[in-house]
mmCIF file of C-alpha atoms in Angstrom:
data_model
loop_
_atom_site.group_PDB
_atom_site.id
_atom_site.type_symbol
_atom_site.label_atom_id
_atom_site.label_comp_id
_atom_site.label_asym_id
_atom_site.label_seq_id
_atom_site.Cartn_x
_atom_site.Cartn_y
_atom_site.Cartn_z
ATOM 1 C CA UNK B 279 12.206 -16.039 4.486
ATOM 2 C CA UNK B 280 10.960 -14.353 1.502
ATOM 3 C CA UNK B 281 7.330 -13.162 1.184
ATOM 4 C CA UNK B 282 5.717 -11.180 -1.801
ATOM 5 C CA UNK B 283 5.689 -7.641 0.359
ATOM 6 C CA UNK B 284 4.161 -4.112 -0.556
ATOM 7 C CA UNK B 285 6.629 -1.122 0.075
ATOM 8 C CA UNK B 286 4.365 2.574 0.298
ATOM 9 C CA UNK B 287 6.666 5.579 0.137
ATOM 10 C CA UNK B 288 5.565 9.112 -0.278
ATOM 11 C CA UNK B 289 8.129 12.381 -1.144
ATOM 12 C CA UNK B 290 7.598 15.088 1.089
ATOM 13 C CA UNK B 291 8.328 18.758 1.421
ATOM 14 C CA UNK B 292 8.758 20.987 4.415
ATOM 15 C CA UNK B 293 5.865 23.201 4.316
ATOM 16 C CA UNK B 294 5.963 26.427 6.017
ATOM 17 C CA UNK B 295 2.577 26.884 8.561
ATOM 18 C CA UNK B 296 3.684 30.012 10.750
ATOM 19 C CA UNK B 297 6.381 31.615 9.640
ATOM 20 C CA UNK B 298 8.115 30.765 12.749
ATOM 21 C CA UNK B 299 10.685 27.887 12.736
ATOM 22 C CA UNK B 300 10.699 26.416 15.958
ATOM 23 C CA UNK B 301 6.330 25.817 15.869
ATOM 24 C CA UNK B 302 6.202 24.554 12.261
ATOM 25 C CA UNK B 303 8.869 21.911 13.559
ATOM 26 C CA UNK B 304 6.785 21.181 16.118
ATOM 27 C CA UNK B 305 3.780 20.941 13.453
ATOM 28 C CA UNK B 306 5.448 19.122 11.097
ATOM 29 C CA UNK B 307 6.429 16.402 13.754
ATOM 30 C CA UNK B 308 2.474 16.309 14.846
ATOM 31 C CA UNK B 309 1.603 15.830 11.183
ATOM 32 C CA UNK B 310 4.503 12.921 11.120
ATOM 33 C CA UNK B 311 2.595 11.273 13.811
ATOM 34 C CA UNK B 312 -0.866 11.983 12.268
ATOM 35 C CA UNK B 313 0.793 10.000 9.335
ATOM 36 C CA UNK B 314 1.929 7.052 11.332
ATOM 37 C CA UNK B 315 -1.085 6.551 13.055
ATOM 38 C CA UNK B 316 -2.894 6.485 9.789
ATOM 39 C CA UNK B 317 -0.895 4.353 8.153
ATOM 40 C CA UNK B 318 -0.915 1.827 10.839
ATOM 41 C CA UNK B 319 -4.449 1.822 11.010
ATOM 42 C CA UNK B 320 -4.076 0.141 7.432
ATOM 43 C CA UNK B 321 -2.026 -2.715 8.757
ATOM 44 C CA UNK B 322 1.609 -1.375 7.519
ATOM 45 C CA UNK B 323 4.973 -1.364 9.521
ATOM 46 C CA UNK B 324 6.613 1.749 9.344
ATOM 47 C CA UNK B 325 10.389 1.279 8.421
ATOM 48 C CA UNK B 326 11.023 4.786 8.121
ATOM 49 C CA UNK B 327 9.145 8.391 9.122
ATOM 50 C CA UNK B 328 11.293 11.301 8.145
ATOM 51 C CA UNK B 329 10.910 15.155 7.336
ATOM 52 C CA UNK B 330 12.149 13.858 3.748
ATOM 53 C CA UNK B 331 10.152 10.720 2.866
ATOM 54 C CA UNK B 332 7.599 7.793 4.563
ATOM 55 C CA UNK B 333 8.107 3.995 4.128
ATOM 56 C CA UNK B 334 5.472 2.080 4.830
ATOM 57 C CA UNK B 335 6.008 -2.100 4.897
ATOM 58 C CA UNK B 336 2.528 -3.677 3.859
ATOM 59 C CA UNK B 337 1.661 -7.703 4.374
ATOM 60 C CA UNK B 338 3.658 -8.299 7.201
ATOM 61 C CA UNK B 339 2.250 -11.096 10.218
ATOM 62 C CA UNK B 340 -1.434 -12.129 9.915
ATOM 63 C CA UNK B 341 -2.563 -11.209 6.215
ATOM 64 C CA UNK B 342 -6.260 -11.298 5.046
ATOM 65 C CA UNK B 343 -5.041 -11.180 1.173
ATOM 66 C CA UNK B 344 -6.236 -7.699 0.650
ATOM 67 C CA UNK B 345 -2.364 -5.858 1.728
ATOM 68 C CA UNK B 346 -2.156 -4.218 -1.996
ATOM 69 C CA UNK B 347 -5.656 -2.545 -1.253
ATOM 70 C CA UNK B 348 -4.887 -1.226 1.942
ATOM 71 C CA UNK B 349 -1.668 0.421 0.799
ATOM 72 C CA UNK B 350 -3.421 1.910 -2.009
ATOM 73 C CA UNK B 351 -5.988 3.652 0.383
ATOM 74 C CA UNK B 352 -3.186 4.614 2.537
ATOM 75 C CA UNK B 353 -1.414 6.053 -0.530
ATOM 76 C CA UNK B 354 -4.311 7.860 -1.515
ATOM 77 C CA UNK B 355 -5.263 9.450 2.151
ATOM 78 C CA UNK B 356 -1.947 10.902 2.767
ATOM 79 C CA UNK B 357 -2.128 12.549 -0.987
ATOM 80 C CA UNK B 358 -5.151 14.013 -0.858
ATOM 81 C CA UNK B 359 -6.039 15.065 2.457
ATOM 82 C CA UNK B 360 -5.237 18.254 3.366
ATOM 83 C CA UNK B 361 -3.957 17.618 6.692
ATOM 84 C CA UNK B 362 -0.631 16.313 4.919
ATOM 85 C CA UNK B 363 0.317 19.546 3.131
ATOM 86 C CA UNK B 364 4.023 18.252 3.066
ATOM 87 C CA UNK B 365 3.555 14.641 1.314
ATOM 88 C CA UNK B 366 3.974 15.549 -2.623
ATOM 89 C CA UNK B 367 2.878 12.526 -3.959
ATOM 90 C CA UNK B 368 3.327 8.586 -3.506
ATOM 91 C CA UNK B 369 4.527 5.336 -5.077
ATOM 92 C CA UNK B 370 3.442 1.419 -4.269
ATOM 93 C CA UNK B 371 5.462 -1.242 -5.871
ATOM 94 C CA UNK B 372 5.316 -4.983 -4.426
ATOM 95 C CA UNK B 373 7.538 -7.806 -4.259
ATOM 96 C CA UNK B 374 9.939 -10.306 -2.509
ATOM 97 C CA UNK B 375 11.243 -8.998 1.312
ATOM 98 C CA UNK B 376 13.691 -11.034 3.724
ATOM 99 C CA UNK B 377 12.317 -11.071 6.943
ATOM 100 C CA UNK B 378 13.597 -12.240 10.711
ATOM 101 C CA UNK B 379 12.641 -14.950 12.511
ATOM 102 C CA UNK B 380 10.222 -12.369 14.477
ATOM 103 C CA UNK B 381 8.939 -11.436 11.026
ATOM 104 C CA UNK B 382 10.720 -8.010 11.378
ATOM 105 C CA UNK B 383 12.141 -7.212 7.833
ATOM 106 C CA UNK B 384 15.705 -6.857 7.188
ATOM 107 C CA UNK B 385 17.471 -3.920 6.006
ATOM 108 C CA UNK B 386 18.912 -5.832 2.850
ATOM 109 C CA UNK B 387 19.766 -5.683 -0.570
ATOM 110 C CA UNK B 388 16.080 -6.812 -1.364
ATOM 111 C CA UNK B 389 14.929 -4.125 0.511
ATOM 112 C CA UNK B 390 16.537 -1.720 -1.559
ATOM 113 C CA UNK B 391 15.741 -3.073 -4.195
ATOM 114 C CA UNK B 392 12.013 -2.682 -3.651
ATOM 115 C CA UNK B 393 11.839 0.560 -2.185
ATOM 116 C CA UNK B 394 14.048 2.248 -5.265
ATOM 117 C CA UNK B 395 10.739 2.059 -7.863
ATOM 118 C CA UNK B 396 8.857 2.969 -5.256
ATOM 119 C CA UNK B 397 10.210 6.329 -5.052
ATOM 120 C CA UNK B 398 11.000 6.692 -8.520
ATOM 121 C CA UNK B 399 6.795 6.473 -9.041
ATOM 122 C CA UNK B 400 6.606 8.511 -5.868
ATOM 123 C CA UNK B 401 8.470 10.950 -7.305
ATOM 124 C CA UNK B 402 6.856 11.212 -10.600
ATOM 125 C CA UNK B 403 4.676 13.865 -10.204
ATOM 126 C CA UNK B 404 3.488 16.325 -7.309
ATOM 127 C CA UNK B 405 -0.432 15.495 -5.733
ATOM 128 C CA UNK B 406 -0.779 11.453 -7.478
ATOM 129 C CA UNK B 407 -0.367 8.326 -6.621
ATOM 130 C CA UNK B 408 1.574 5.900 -8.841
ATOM 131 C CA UNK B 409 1.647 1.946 -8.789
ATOM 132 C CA UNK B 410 3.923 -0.158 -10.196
ATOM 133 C CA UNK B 411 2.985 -2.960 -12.796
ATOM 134 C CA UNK B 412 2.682 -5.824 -10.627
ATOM 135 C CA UNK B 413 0.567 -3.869 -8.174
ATOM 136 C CA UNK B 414 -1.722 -2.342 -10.485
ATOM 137 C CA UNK B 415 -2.450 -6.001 -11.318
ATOM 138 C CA UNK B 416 -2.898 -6.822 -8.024
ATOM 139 C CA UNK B 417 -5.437 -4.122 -7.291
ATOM 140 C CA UNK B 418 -7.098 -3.679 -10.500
ATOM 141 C CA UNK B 419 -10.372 -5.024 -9.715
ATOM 142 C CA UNK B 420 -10.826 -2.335 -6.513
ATOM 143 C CA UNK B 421 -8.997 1.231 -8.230
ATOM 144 C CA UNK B 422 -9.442 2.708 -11.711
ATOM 145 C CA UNK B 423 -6.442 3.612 -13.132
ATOM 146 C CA UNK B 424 -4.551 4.699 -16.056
ATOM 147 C CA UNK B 425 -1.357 4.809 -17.627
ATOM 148 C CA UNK B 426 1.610 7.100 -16.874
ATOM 149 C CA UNK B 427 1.537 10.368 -18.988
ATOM 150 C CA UNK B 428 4.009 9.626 -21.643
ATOM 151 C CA UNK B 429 6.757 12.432 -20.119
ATOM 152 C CA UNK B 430 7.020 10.789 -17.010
ATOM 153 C CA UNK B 431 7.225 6.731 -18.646
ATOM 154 C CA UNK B 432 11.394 8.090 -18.631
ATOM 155 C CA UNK B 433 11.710 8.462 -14.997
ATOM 156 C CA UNK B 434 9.417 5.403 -13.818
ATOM 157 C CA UNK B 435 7.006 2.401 -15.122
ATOM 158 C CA UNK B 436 3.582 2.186 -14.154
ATOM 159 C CA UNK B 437 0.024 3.329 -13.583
ATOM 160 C CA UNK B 438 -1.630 6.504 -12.289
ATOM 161 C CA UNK B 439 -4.421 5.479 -9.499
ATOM 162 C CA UNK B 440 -7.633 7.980 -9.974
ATOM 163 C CA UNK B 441 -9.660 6.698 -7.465
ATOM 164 C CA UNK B 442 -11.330 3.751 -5.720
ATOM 165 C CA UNK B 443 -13.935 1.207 -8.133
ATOM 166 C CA UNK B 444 -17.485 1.296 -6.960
ATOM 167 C CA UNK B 445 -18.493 -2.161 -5.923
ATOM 168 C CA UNK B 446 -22.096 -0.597 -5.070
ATOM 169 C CA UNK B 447 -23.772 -3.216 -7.585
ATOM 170 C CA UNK B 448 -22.275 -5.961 -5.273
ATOM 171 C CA UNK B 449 -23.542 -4.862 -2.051
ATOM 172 C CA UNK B 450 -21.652 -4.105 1.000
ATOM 173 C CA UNK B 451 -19.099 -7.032 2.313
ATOM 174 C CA UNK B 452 -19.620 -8.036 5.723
ATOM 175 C CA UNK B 453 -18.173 -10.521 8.048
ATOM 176 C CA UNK B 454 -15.812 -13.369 6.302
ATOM 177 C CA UNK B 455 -13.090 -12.500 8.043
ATOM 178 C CA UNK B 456 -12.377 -16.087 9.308
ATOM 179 C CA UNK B 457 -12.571 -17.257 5.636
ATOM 180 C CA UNK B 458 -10.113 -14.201 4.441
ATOM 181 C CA UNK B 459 -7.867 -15.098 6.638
ATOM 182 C CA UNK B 460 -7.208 -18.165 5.901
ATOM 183 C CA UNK B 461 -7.003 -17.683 2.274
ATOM 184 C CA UNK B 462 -4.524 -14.893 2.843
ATOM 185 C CA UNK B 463 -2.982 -17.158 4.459
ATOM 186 C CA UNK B 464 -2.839 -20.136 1.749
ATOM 187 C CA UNK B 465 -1.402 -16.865 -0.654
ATOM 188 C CA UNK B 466 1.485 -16.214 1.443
ATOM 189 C CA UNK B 467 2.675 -19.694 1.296
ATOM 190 C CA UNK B 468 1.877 -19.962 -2.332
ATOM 191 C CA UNK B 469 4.618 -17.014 -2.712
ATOM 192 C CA UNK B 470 7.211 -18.493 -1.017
ATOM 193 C CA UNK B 471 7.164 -20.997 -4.113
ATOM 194 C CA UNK B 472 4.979 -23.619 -2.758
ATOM 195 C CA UNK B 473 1.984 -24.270 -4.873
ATOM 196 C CA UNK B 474 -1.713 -24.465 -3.096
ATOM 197 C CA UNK B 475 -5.095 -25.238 -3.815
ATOM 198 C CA UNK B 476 -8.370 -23.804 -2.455
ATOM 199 C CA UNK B 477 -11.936 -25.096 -3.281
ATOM 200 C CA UNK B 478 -14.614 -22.490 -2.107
ATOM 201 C CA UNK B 479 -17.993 -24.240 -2.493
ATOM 202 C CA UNK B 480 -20.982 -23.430 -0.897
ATOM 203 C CA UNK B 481 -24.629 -23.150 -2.126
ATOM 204 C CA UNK B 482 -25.800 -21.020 -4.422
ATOM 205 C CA UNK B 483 -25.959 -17.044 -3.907
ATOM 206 C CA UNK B 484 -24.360 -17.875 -0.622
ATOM 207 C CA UNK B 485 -21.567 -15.702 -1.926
ATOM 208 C CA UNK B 486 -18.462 -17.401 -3.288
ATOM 209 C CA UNK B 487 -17.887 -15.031 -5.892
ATOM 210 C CA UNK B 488 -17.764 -12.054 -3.593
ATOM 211 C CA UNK B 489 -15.672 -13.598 -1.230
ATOM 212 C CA UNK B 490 -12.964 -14.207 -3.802
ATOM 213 C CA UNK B 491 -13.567 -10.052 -5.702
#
């Protein structure tokens, strides 16, 4: 099964707390779990938590179409807050992943080939996070971003995110979720290679713009 997937990693360093090695172990595992919890709070399967590096699986199971938002917040969170000293910076990229029958994904040649951009653009550069192209298009209306310093366009190929768009002049989203759903739901199928079509209509101001920005 092949489903257009978003793959999170983040580079990370052992930071010293204490001075003793036995309690910042036991800090830096707390801090691990800090991270986990986070990150599944924006919807992502963790495929791998390690001293060295995070992978985060986003759009797996029930999708609301808004997967290459929520791993750019995620990104972002672990970078900046300070209660991830170790995480040195992070990379999205998005794209095909083989999945089980359970919807589990499988540790494949497609995997690898997803998560290797990843942490070339997580790599990049120490305190940032870095998208590939295809996400940056696919997030582009919700994060202002810019392109990769020209030293770093040798190591990886992409955008720098520097923060989140206001949508103030919109007004607050609330409810839809039934209606997200559902058309996160006609996307997947569209990128397994079947082609869909979606009429939103509705009277006027009732929102139908909104509900597809």
């Amino acid at each position: 099964l092949r489903l257009l997937r978003l793959i999170l990693t983040t580079q990370a360093d052992v930071v010293p707390l204490t001075g003793d090695r036995a309690a910042d172990e036991a800090a830096a595992a707390e801090n691990r779990e800090r991270m986990r919890e986070l990150l599944e709070r924006h919807g992502a399967w963790i495929e791998e938590l390690s001293p060295a590096q995070a992978v985060a699986i986003f759009g797996l199971g029930d999708t609301d179409g808004r997967d290459a938002d929520a791993a750019v917040r995620a990104a972002l969170s672990l970078v900046r807050e300070r209660r991830f000293p170790e995480v040195r910076g992070a990379g999205v990229h998005s794209g095909p992943l083989s999945v089980d029958d359970g919807g589990i994904p499988l540790v494949d040649e497609r995997l690898a080939t997803l998560l290797s951009p990843a942490q070339n653009l997580a790599r990049a550069a120490e305190g940032q996070v870095f998208l590939s192209p295809v996400t940056a298009r696919l997030v582009r209306r919700s994060f202002v971003t810019e392109p990769l310093p020209a030293p770093l366009r040798t190591a990886a190929e992409g955008v720098v995110v520097r923060g989140a768009m206001s949508h103030d002049a919109y007004g607050r989203f609330v409810g839809r979720q039934a209606e997200l759903k559902r058309l996160g739901g006609v996307l997947a199928v569209a990128t397994r290679g079947e082609p869909q079509l979606c009429v939103v209509q509705g009277e006027t101001g009732i929102g139908k713009t909104r509900l597809l920005f």
